[in-house]
mmCIF file of C-alpha atoms in Angstrom:
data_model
loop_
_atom_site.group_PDB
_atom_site.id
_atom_site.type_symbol
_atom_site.label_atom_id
_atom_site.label_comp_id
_atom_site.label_asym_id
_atom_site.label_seq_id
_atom_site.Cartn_x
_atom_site.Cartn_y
_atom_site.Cartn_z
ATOM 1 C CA UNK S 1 0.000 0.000 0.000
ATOM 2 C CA UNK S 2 2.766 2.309 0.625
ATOM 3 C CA UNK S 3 4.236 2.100 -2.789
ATOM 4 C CA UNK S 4 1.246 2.743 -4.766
ATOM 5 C CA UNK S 5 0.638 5.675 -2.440
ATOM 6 C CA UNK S 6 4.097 6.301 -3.477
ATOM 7 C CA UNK S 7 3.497 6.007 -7.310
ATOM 8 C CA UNK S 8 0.362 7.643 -7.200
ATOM 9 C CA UNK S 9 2.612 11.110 -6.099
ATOM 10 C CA UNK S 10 5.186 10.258 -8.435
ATOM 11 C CA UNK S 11 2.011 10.222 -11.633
ATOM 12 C CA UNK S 12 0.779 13.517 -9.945
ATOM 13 C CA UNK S 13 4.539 15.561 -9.716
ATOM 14 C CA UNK S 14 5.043 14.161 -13.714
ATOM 15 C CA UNK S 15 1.597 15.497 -14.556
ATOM 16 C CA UNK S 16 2.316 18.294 -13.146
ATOM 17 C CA UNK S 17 5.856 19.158 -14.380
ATOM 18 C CA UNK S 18 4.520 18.415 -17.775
ATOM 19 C CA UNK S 19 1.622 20.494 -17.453
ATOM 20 C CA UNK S 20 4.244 23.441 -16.129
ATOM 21 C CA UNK S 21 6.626 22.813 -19.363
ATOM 22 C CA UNK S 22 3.992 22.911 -22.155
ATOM 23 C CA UNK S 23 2.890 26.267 -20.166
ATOM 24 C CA UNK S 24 5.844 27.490 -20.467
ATOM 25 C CA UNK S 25 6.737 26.530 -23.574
ATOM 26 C CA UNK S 26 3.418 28.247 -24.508
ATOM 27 C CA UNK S 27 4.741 31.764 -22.632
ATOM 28 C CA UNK S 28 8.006 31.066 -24.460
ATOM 29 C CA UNK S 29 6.579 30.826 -28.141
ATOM 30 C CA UNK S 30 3.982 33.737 -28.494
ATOM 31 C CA UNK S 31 1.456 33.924 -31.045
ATOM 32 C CA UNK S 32 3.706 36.778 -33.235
ATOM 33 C CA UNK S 33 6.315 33.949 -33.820
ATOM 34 C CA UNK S 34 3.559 32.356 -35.901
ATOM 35 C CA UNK S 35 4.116 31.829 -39.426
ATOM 36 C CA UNK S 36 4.350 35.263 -41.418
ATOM 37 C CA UNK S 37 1.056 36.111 -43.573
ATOM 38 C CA UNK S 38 1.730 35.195 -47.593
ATOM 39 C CA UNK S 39 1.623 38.193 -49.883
ATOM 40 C CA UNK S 40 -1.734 37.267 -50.296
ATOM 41 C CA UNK S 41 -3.125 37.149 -47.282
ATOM 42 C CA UNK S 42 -1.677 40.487 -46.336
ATOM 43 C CA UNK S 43 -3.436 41.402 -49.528
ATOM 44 C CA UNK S 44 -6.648 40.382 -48.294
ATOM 45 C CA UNK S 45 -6.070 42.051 -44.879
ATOM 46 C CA UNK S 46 -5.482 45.428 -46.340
ATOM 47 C CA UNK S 47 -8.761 45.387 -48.491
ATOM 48 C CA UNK S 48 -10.661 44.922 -45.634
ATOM 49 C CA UNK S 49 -8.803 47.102 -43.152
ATOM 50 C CA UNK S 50 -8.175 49.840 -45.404
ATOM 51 C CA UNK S 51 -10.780 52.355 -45.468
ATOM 52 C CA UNK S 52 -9.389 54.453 -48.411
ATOM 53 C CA UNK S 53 -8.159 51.501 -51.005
ATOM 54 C CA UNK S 54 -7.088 52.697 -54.721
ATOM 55 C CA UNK S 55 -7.261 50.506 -56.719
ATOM 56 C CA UNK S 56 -6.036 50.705 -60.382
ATOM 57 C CA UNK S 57 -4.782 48.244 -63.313
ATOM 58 C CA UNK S 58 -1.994 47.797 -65.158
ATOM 59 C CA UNK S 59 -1.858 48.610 -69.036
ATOM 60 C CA UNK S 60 1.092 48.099 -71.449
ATOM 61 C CA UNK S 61 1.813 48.677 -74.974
ATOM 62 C CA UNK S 62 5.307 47.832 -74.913
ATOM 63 C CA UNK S 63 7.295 44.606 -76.872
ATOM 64 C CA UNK S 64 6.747 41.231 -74.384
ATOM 65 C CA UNK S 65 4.305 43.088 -71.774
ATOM 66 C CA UNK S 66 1.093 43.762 -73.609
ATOM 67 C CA UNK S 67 -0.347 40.625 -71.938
ATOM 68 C CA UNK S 68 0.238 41.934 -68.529
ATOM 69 C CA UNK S 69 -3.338 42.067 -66.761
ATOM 70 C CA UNK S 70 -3.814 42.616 -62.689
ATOM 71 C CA UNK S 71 -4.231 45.910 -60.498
ATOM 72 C CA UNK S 72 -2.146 47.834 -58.219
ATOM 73 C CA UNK S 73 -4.087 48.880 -54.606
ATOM 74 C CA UNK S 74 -2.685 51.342 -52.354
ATOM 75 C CA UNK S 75 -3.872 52.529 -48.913
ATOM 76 C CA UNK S 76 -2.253 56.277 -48.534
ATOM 77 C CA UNK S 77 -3.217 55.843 -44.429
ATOM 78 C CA UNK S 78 -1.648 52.971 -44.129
ATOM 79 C CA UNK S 79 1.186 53.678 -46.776
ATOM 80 C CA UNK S 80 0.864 50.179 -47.674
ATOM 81 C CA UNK S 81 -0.295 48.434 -50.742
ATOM 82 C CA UNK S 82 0.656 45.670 -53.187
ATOM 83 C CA UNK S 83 0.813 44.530 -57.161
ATOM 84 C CA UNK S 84 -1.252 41.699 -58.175
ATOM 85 C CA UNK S 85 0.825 40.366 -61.803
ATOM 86 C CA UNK S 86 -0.399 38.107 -64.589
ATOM 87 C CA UNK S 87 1.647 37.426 -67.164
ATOM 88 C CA UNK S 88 4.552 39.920 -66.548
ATOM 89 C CA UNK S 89 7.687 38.138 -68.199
ATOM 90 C CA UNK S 90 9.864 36.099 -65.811
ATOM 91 C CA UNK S 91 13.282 37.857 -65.237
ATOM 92 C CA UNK S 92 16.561 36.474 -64.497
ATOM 93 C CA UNK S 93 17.370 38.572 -60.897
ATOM 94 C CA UNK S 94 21.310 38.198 -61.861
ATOM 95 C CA UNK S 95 20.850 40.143 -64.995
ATOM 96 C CA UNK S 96 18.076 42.322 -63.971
ATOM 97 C CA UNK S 97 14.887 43.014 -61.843
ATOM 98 C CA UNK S 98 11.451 44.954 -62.127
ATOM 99 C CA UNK S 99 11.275 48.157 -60.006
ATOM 100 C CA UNK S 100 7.881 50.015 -59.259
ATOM 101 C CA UNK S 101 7.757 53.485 -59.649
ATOM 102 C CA UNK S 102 5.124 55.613 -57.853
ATOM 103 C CA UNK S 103 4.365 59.116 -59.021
ATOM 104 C CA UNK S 104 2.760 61.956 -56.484
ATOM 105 C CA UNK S 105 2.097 64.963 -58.038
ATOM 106 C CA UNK S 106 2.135 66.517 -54.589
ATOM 107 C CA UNK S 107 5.518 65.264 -53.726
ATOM 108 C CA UNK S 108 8.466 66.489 -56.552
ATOM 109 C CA UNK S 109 8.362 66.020 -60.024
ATOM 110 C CA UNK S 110 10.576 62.437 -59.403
ATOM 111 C CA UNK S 111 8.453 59.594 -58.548
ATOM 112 C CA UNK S 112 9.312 57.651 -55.247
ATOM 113 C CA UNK S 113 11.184 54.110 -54.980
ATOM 114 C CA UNK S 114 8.559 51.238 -54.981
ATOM 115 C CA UNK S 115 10.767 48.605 -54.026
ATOM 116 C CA UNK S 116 12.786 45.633 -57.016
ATOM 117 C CA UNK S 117 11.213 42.276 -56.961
ATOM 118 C CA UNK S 118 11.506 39.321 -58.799
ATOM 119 C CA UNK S 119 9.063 37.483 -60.975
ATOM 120 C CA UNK S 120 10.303 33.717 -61.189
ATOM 121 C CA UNK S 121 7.689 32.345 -63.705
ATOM 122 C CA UNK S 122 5.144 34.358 -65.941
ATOM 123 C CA UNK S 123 2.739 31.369 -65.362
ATOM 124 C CA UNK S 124 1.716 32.063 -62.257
ATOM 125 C CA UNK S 125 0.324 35.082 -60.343
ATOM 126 C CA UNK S 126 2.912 37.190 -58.574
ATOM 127 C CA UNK S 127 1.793 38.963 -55.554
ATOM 128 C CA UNK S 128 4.076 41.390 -54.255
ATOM 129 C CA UNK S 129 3.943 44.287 -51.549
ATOM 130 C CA UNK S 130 5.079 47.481 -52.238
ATOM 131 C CA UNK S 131 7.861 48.989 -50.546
ATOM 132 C CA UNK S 132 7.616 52.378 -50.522
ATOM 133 C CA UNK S 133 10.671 54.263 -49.670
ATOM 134 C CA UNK S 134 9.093 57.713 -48.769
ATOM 135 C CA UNK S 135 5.734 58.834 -47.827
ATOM 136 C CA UNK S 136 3.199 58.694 -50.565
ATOM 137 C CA UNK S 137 -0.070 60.651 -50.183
ATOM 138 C CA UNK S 138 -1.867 60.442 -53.403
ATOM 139 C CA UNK S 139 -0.432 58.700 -56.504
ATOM 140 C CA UNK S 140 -1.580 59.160 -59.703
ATOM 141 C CA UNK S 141 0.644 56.343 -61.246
ATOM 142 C CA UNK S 142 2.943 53.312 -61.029
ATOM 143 C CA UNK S 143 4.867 52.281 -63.131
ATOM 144 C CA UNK S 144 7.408 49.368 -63.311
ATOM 145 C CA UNK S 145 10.590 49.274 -65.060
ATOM 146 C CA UNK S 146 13.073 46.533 -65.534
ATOM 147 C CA UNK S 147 16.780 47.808 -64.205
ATOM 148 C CA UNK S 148 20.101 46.497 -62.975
ATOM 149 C CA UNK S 149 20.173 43.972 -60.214
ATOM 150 C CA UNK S 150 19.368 46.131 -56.826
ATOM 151 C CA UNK S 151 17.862 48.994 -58.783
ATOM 152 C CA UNK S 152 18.434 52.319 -59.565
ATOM 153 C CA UNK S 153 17.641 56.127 -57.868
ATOM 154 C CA UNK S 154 16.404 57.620 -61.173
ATOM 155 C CA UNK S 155 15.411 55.563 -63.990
ATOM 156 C CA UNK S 156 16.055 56.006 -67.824
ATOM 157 C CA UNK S 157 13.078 53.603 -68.535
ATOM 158 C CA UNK S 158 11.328 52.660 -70.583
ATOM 159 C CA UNK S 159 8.205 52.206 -68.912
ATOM 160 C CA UNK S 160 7.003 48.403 -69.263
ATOM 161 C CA UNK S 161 3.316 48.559 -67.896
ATOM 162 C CA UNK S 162 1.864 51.207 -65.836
ATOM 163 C CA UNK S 163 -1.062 52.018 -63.471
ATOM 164 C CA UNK S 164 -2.794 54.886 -63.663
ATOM 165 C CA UNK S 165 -5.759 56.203 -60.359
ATOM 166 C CA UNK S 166 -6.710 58.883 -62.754
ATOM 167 C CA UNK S 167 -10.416 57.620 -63.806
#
């Protein structure tokens, strides 16, 4: 009788120490370690969030992008937004990569950084968030280019599709 009085603590002190670790592991690991949101989903969460969504789609006339379809949406109080990309021609990010252009008339007359990306197959639907490096308040257009790996400050184009918010 003794012993199982002595196993039945010895159950109860491993329930409990394992009951103490997976709490702890649960402190340890909180929810914003999670897996990051896809392009997509971030997408998704800025339509509905975003009060004050542009939305405008590309158009090309240029050699190799005239097939480009998808849109461009922007959120000027969030200063976030994102390119949805059909067709765009894959590029080879060693030799070069696309870079968005964003014109605000109420900025400068130079159009703000974008962010390069990378389109690894013109089958499939590229998704990418814009990256924005200054403050954009309302754009008229984007624009995307295809420049030296990295990118460029100032571009000498051409112009390979383009966006324009003006109806």
């Amino acid at each position: 009788m003794y012993t199982s009085v002595r196993i039945q603590r010895f159950a109860i002190a491993a329930l409990l120490l394992i009951a103490i670790g997976g709490w702890w592991s649960a402190l340890s690991n909180p929810a914003s370690e999670a897996a990051p949101l896809t392009p997509g989903e971030q997408l998704a969460q800025l339509e509905i969030q975003a009060s004050d969504l542009v939305r405008a789609e590309w158009a090309s006339s240029a050699d190799g992008y005239s097939a480009t379809r998808g849109d461009v949406v922007w959120s000027d109080a969030e200063q976030a937004g994102f390119m949805r990309l059909n067709g765009l021609p894959a590029n080879d990010p060693s030799v070069a990569q696309y870079q968005l252009w964003i014109v605000d008339p109420g900025r400068d007359t130079n159009p703000v950084d974008g962010g390069v990306f990378d389109v690894l197959s013109d089958r499939e639907e590229a998704i990418v968030r814009i990256d924005a490096k200054l403050r954009v308040e309302k754009p008229s257009v984007f624009a995307i280019t295809l420049e030296k790996p990295g990118g460029v400050v100032v571009s000498d184009g051409p112009l390979l599709i383009i966006a324009s918010t003006d109806g």
